[in-house]
Amino acid sequence: MNRVLLARLIDLVIVLFGVSIIVFLMIRLIPGDAVAIMLGANTEITPERMAELNRRVGLDRPIVEQYLLWAGAALRGDFGTSLWTGRPVAGEILLHLWPTLELTFLALLIGAVLAVPVGCLMAQTRGGAADVAMRVTAIAGLTIPSFWLGIVLILLLAAWAPGFASLGYVPFSEDPIGNLQRMTLPAIALALPILANLSRLVRSAMLDALGQDYVRTARAKGLAERKVVYKHALRNALIPFLTSVGIMTGYLLGGAIVVEQVFAIPGLGRLILGAIAERNYPLIQATILVVTAGFVLVNFLVDLLYIVVDPRVRA
Amino acid sequence: MQRLARNKLLAFAVVLVAIQIILALGAPLFAPYDPMAQSVVRRLRAPTELNWFGTDQLGRDVLTRILYGYRTSLIACLLAVGIALLIGGTLGLVAAYYRGWLDRIIMRIMDVLFAFPVMLLAIGIIAVLGPHTYSAAAAIAVVYTPIFARLLRGPALVLCESEYVAGARAIGASDARIIFLHILPNLASVILVQTSLLLSAAILVEASLSFLGLGTQPPTPSLGLMLSEGRNFLMLSPWSAIFAGFAILFLSFGFNLLGDALRDTLDPRLRGQP
């Protein structure tokens, strides 16, 4: 068990190191002079201003030293100050992180909770035309563009319930009902592809589990079919489900960035798109680094959970 | 009976994809108007017999722009997935064939690329390259490279141990010959299935990037861009946004269904899996 844990931990460190190097190199891969490009967005370019910005971003030092300084500061949670607003980058990210996290969490909740019964149902009605119909529906759900679904939902709601506030964002602490009300549509739009994906996964895992010997034993001793499905088969079917939920968070984060734009939610999407528009590279770098590190950590935790849930992995 | 239903599904998927590819390639032939032709008087119109899908905020024909949008989207995605397959696939095969430190280094780099959330890495790459259709394609190619590398490495490892590879080696075939003429053809079905599924996903990513203003730039017709432009006139005339969304859905759906049905038909072991 400890050896498995140690191996995972080493993997984690190597991946995080690699991610930080790629994110660090981003700014040096920009064609032309990154500093001139950054300046060009807002002010006139003078040699003094370029030297000043060069010094602030740290591009005047040797590359290894630059990386060490940057990564060291990042480990302490210091991502420098935003080039244009002068506020700490970490604070800006934190400010925009919550709406995105909330949206991601709600969508994951809706998708994962609904996927289990839907997947079980799909597994039970196997074969024939119903099977094909369900398959096609699941693929359709998987390929619906979330941002388009969001637009359609806004249109439908505007026609049916014009009083329902569906755009914008209010913090949960200020107005919990208003917050959840505004989060409902984007969370549904984001959750549908997840639901389609996860329920297909539950279906196949259930079919797998239902064919196992212990399920036959459970049936042979006269257990009710519902008990066989939900108590015996489902438990084992949930193991691959868990891993997928971890991977889904990455997809959801990306999807959330796009769906946020549809619903005018001031999350990471707005932050990073704004940063790209004003060529605020340190802010782009920090956002990508923080979110990716978070995503890697979530998957690491899911891996650990996997070891706890499935005794076979420990051996 | 089930096999037959599946083959029907495959036939349906092939027809769906083929129609859309033909529409995309033949856009100049099929499109009723010039995709750039604007009309001040016919702006934001609902569908009529003149403009089947209505007109957009500049009076351009929505149907025409969707057909050309198919073209932009398909070209970008085929390019992206093709490059990812070429680079990622080669890396995966080389890693599996040579094993050892080369394998470890290649797969570690792939692990790192794979660790990024897809959209975020794509946005980062576009931040470097600048927003453009080809930047979006390059971003998608980078994001999908580790997927192909991982996908081909696994089965290639098994094939490398097989007797016919040992035989080829014994009669003095070169490494490149063994990799590309003996191992690669056996991976054809895996590649075909995954390429189709990834094309489906790539279409959504490309549309998302264009929707965010990071992919195709106006006035080039693009499905994602039509959606984001149409969004501003939603309450006046939702047609351009609605039809563009359906177009993205059908395109992505077609390739996903094709991949799914191909997997069922080509690989009996995977039958019944999602």
Coordinates of C-alpha atoms in Angstrom, one line a residue, chain A residues 11 14-15 18-19 22-23 26 29-31 127 131-132 135-136 139-140 142-145 147-148 151 155 200 203-204 250 254 257-258 261-262 273 276 281 288 291-292 295-296, chain B residues 2 5-6 9 108 112-113 115-117 119-120 123-124 127-128 200 204 207-208 211-212 214 227 231 234-235 238 241-242 245-246 248-249 252-253 256-257 260 264 272-274:
Chain A
D11 CA 4.3 10.5 -10.6
I14 CA 7.1 14.7 -12.0
V15 CA 3.9 15.7 -13.8
G18 CA 6.6 19.1 -16.3
V19 CA 3.4 21.2 -16.3
I22 CA 5.5 24.1 -20.2
V23 CA 3.6 27.0 -18.6
M26 CA 4.9 29.7 -22.9
L29 CA 7.6 30.8 -27.3
I30 CA 5.7 33.9 -28.3
P31 CA 6.9 34.9 -31.8
G127 CA -31.0 -5.5 -26.7
D131 CA -30.8 -0.4 -27.0
V132 CA -30.0 1.3 -30.3
R135 CA -27.2 4.5 -27.7
V136 CA -28.1 7.2 -30.2
I139 CA -24.2 10.0 -28.3
A140 CA -26.5 13.0 -29.1
L142 CA -22.5 13.7 -25.7
T143 CA -22.1 15.9 -28.8
I144 CA -24.5 18.7 -27.9
P145 CA -22.3 21.8 -27.6
F147 CA -22.7 26.7 -25.0
W148 CA -25.4 26.2 -27.6
I151 CA -28.4 29.7 -25.5
L155 CA -34.4 31.4 -25.2
R200 CA -22.9 5.0 -20.8
R203 CA -24.2 0.9 -18.3
S204 CA -21.2 -1.0 -19.5
G250 CA -10.9 18.7 -16.5
G254 CA -12.9 23.8 -19.9
I257 CA -15.1 28.6 -19.3
V258 CA -17.2 28.6 -22.4
Q261 CA -19.5 33.4 -21.5
V262 CA -23.0 32.5 -22.5
L273 CA -10.1 35.9 -22.1
I276 CA -5.5 37.3 -23.7
Y281 CA 0.9 36.9 -20.2
I288 CA -3.3 27.9 -16.5
V291 CA -6.2 25.4 -12.7
T292 CA -4.0 22.6 -14.1
F295 CA -6.9 19.3 -11.8
V296 CA -3.9 17.1 -11.4
Chain B
Q2 CA -28.4 -7.1 -33.1
A5 CA -29.1 -3.3 -36.3
R6 CA -25.6 -2.3 -35.6
L9 CA -26.4 2.1 -37.5
R108 CA 6.5 11.2 -19.4
V112 CA 2.5 16.0 -18.8
L113 CA 0.6 17.2 -21.9
A115 CA -2.4 16.5 -17.5
F116 CA -3.7 19.8 -18.8
P117 CA -7.5 20.3 -19.1
M119 CA -9.6 23.8 -23.3
L120 CA -7.0 25.4 -21.0
I123 CA -6.3 28.6 -24.8
G124 CA -2.6 28.8 -23.7
A127 CA -2.4 32.9 -26.4
V128 CA 1.1 32.2 -27.8
S200 CA -16.2 14.5 -33.1
L204 CA -16.7 20.8 -30.4
A207 CA -16.4 25.5 -32.2
S208 CA -15.9 26.5 -28.6
F211 CA -17.1 31.0 -30.0
L212 CA -14.7 32.5 -27.5
L214 CA -9.9 32.5 -30.2
L227 CA -23.1 31.2 -32.6
R231 CA -26.0 35.5 -29.4
L234 CA -30.9 36.4 -29.7
M235 CA -34.1 38.2 -28.8
P238 CA -32.3 33.7 -32.9
A241 CA -27.5 30.9 -33.5
I242 CA -30.0 28.1 -33.5
G245 CA -25.7 25.1 -33.2
F246 CA -27.6 22.3 -35.0
I248 CA -22.2 21.8 -34.9
L249 CA -24.3 19.1 -33.3
S252 CA -20.0 16.1 -34.2
F253 CA -22.8 13.6 -33.8
N256 CA -19.1 10.1 -32.9
L257 CA -21.8 7.7 -34.1
D260 CA -19.0 4.1 -32.1
D264 CA -18.7 -2.4 -32.7
G272 CA -21.4 -3.9 -25.8
Q273 CA -19.0 -1.3 -24.3
P274 CA -19.7 2.4 -24.4

